[in-house]
Amino acid sequence: MHAESEDLQDLILADARRIYSETVIRHAMEPRNLGVMPDADGFGRVTGSCGDTMEISIKVKGNTIADAVFMTDGCGPSIASGSMVTELARGKSIGEARKIAQADVLNGLDGLPEESKHCALLAADTLRAAIADYLLTKREPWKKAYRGRPGL
Ligand code: FES
């Protein structure tokens, strides 16, 4: 990388560190579980109060969330929140994953500034929507045909 762009990146990072935890920066810059899952068992798409949208797709084996991926058109904290909420959901039973709330995402990220806390809520709400879709389409599989497709 060019020395000037490295300097610029260092400056941007130094600025970000004044606002966000190291965990937020890590998950925003190198998000885990970013992607789409066309054959998902559950799919949720939620648009938050800020107008940004998140999608979460889950794969369920037995009663456990075997895989969870997310996409968002939102801000850096929403990327970090999607990354964290999918990490929290993986390996959990459906019952446990349903209880994952905004506070759990915030704890996992070592907090977010007040004005970004709604990004963690968006992630928790989207996970709940994906689980609700899983439970609904498990009961009534034909409803899968009417669910949205991943891709925001
Ligand atoms: Fe919209 Fe963060 S500002 S999700």
Tab-separated table of C-alpha atoms and ligand atoms in Angstrom:
chain	number	residue	atom	x	y	z
A	1	MET	CA	0.000	0.000	0.000
A	2	HIS	CA	1.117	3.563	-0.700
A	3	ALA	CA	2.671	5.327	2.330
A	4	GLU	CA	0.195	8.239	2.086
A	5	SER	CA	-2.841	5.968	2.058
A	6	GLU	CA	-1.380	4.040	5.028
A	7	ASP	CA	-1.059	7.348	6.913
A	8	LEU	CA	-4.638	8.209	6.023
A	9	GLN	CA	-5.859	4.799	7.165
A	10	ASP	CA	-3.986	5.232	10.475
A	11	LEU	CA	-5.629	8.621	10.958
A	12	ILE	CA	-9.096	7.217	10.255
A	13	LEU	CA	-8.443	4.325	12.649
A	14	ALA	CA	-7.198	6.684	15.359
A	15	ASP	CA	-10.431	8.678	14.960
A	16	ALA	CA	-12.561	5.519	15.084
A	17	ARG	CA	-10.782	4.372	18.276
A	18	ARG	CA	-11.900	7.528	20.040
A	19	ILE	CA	-15.524	6.547	19.370
A	20	TYR	CA	-15.703	2.749	19.113
A	21	SER	CA	-14.307	-0.225	21.025
A	22	GLU	CA	-11.613	-2.394	19.463
A	23	THR	CA	-14.224	-5.154	19.141
A	24	VAL	CA	-16.544	-2.900	17.122
A	25	ILE	CA	-13.699	-1.848	14.835
A	26	ARG	CA	-12.600	-5.459	14.328
A	27	HIS	CA	-16.114	-6.695	13.505
A	28	ALA	CA	-16.842	-3.697	11.255
A	29	MET	CA	-13.606	-4.034	9.295
A	30	GLU	CA	-13.524	-7.834	9.124
A	31	PRO	CA	-17.111	-8.950	9.610
A	32	ARG	CA	-17.845	-12.594	10.321
A	33	ASN	CA	-20.687	-14.389	8.557
A	34	LEU	CA	-21.294	-11.774	5.890
A	35	GLY	CA	-23.245	-13.272	3.011
A	36	VAL	CA	-26.477	-14.659	1.635
A	37	MET	CA	-27.922	-18.150	1.938
A	38	PRO	CA	-30.395	-18.946	-0.841
A	39	ASP	CA	-31.511	-22.241	0.783
A	40	ALA	CA	-32.034	-20.777	4.266
A	41	ASP	CA	-34.413	-22.409	6.737
A	42	GLY	CA	-35.284	-18.985	8.105
A	43	PHE	CA	-34.945	-15.530	6.574
A	44	GLY	CA	-35.540	-12.117	8.114
A	45	ARG	CA	-35.327	-8.622	6.661
A	46	VAL	CA	-35.872	-5.596	8.868
A	47	THR	CA	-35.559	-1.881	8.143
A	48	GLY	CA	-34.646	0.091	11.247
A	49	SER	CA	-35.758	3.520	12.388
A	50	CYS	CA	-32.744	5.045	10.577
A	51	GLY	CA	-33.885	3.610	7.219
A	52	ASP	CA	-31.093	1.018	6.987
A	53	THR	CA	-31.924	-2.598	6.303
A	54	MET	CA	-30.470	-5.862	7.554
A	55	GLU	CA	-31.079	-9.411	6.394
A	56	ILE	CA	-30.263	-12.583	8.316
A	57	SER	CA	-30.521	-16.125	7.007
A	58	ILE	CA	-30.272	-19.167	9.256
A	59	LYS	CA	-29.737	-22.871	8.729
A	60	VAL	CA	-31.186	-25.115	11.419
A	61	LYS	CA	-30.080	-28.666	12.170
A	62	GLY	CA	-32.196	-30.495	14.709
A	63	ASN	CA	-33.106	-27.630	16.990
A	64	THR	CA	-29.783	-25.807	16.672
A	65	ILE	CA	-28.750	-22.848	14.521
A	66	ALA	CA	-25.983	-24.479	12.502
A	67	ASP	CA	-25.272	-21.413	10.368
A	68	ALA	CA	-26.263	-17.745	10.317
A	69	VAL	CA	-25.248	-15.077	7.804
A	70	PHE	CA	-26.161	-11.422	7.411
A	71	MET	CA	-26.167	-8.559	4.925
A	72	THR	CA	-26.780	-4.890	5.543
A	73	ASP	CA	-26.766	-1.622	3.653
A	74	GLY	CA	-26.213	0.177	6.943
A	75	CYS	CA	-23.371	1.882	8.778
A	76	GLY	CA	-20.158	0.444	10.269
A	77	PRO	CA	-21.806	-0.269	13.647
A	78	SER	CA	-24.600	-2.152	11.862
A	79	ILE	CA	-21.981	-4.331	10.137
A	80	ALA	CA	-20.333	-4.966	13.516
A	81	SER	CA	-23.757	-5.721	15.042
A	82	GLY	CA	-24.713	-8.160	12.260
A	83	SER	CA	-21.365	-9.860	12.661
A	84	MET	CA	-21.823	-10.132	16.446
A	85	VAL	CA	-25.447	-11.276	16.424
A	86	THR	CA	-24.732	-14.068	13.926
A	87	GLU	CA	-21.737	-15.154	16.036
A	88	LEU	CA	-23.970	-15.231	19.128
A	89	ALA	CA	-26.687	-17.198	17.309
A	90	ARG	CA	-24.468	-19.914	15.835
A	91	GLY	CA	-24.569	-23.127	17.833
A	92	LYS	CA	-27.501	-21.977	19.992
A	93	SER	CA	-30.838	-23.774	20.234
A	94	ILE	CA	-33.799	-21.947	18.718
A	95	GLY	CA	-35.101	-21.258	22.228
A	96	GLU	CA	-31.779	-19.722	23.340
A	97	ALA	CA	-31.304	-17.737	20.132
A	98	ARG	CA	-34.789	-16.202	20.456
A	99	LYS	CA	-33.644	-14.588	23.679
A	100	ILE	CA	-30.684	-12.780	22.082
A	101	ALA	CA	-31.481	-9.094	22.572
A	102	GLN	CA	-30.001	-5.691	21.792
A	103	ALA	CA	-28.201	-5.744	25.169
A	104	ASP	CA	-26.410	-8.999	24.265
A	105	VAL	CA	-25.174	-7.519	20.991
A	106	LEU	CA	-24.013	-4.382	22.819
A	107	ASN	CA	-22.236	-6.501	25.463
A	108	GLY	CA	-20.566	-8.614	22.793
A	109	LEU	CA	-19.290	-5.484	21.084
A	110	ASP	CA	-18.081	-3.890	24.340
A	111	GLY	CA	-20.680	-1.188	23.829
A	112	LEU	CA	-21.654	1.322	21.161
A	113	PRO	CA	-22.055	5.088	21.455
A	114	GLU	CA	-25.577	6.231	22.332
A	115	GLU	CA	-26.360	7.321	18.760
A	116	SER	CA	-25.404	3.862	17.385
A	117	LYS	CA	-27.246	1.679	19.885
A	118	HIS	CA	-30.186	1.299	17.514
A	119	CYS	CA	-27.837	-0.554	15.106
A	120	ALA	CA	-27.562	-3.359	17.693
A	121	LEU	CA	-31.363	-3.338	18.010
A	122	LEU	CA	-31.678	-3.726	14.239
A	123	ALA	CA	-29.410	-6.805	14.361
A	124	ALA	CA	-31.326	-8.394	17.267
A	125	ASP	CA	-34.687	-7.660	15.603
A	126	THR	CA	-33.495	-9.172	12.308
A	127	LEU	CA	-32.341	-12.356	14.034
A	128	ARG	CA	-35.763	-12.620	15.711
A	129	ALA	CA	-37.456	-12.141	12.325
A	130	ALA	CA	-35.341	-14.946	10.813
A	131	ILE	CA	-36.237	-17.269	13.701
A	132	ALA	CA	-39.938	-16.338	13.437
A	133	ASP	CA	-39.792	-17.134	9.708
A	134	TYR	CA	-38.124	-20.482	10.464
A	135	LEU	CA	-40.850	-21.407	12.953
A	136	LEU	CA	-43.621	-20.296	10.601
A	137	THR	CA	-42.301	-22.067	7.499
A	138	LYS	CA	-41.580	-25.205	9.520
A	139	ARG	CA	-45.305	-25.325	10.315
A	140	GLU	CA	-46.418	-24.119	6.898
A	141	PRO	CA	-43.630	-24.843	4.361
A	142	TRP	CA	-45.617	-23.415	1.423
A	143	LYS	CA	-45.104	-19.944	2.909
A	144	LYS	CA	-41.415	-20.138	1.911
A	145	ALA	CA	-42.488	-19.282	-1.633
A	146	TYR	CA	-43.769	-15.907	-0.395
A	147	ARG	CA	-40.788	-14.860	1.664
A	148	GLY	CA	-38.404	-12.205	0.347
A	149	ARG	CA	-35.194	-13.198	-1.350
A	150	PRO	CA	-31.827	-12.251	0.118
A	151	GLY	CA	-30.037	-9.333	-1.504
A	152	LEU	CA	-31.583	-6.284	0.274
B	1	FES	FE1	-28.734	2.742	10.436
B	1	FES	FE2	-26.596	2.130	11.948
B	1	FES	S1	-27.267	4.104	11.336
B	1	FES	S2	-28.104	0.810	11.176
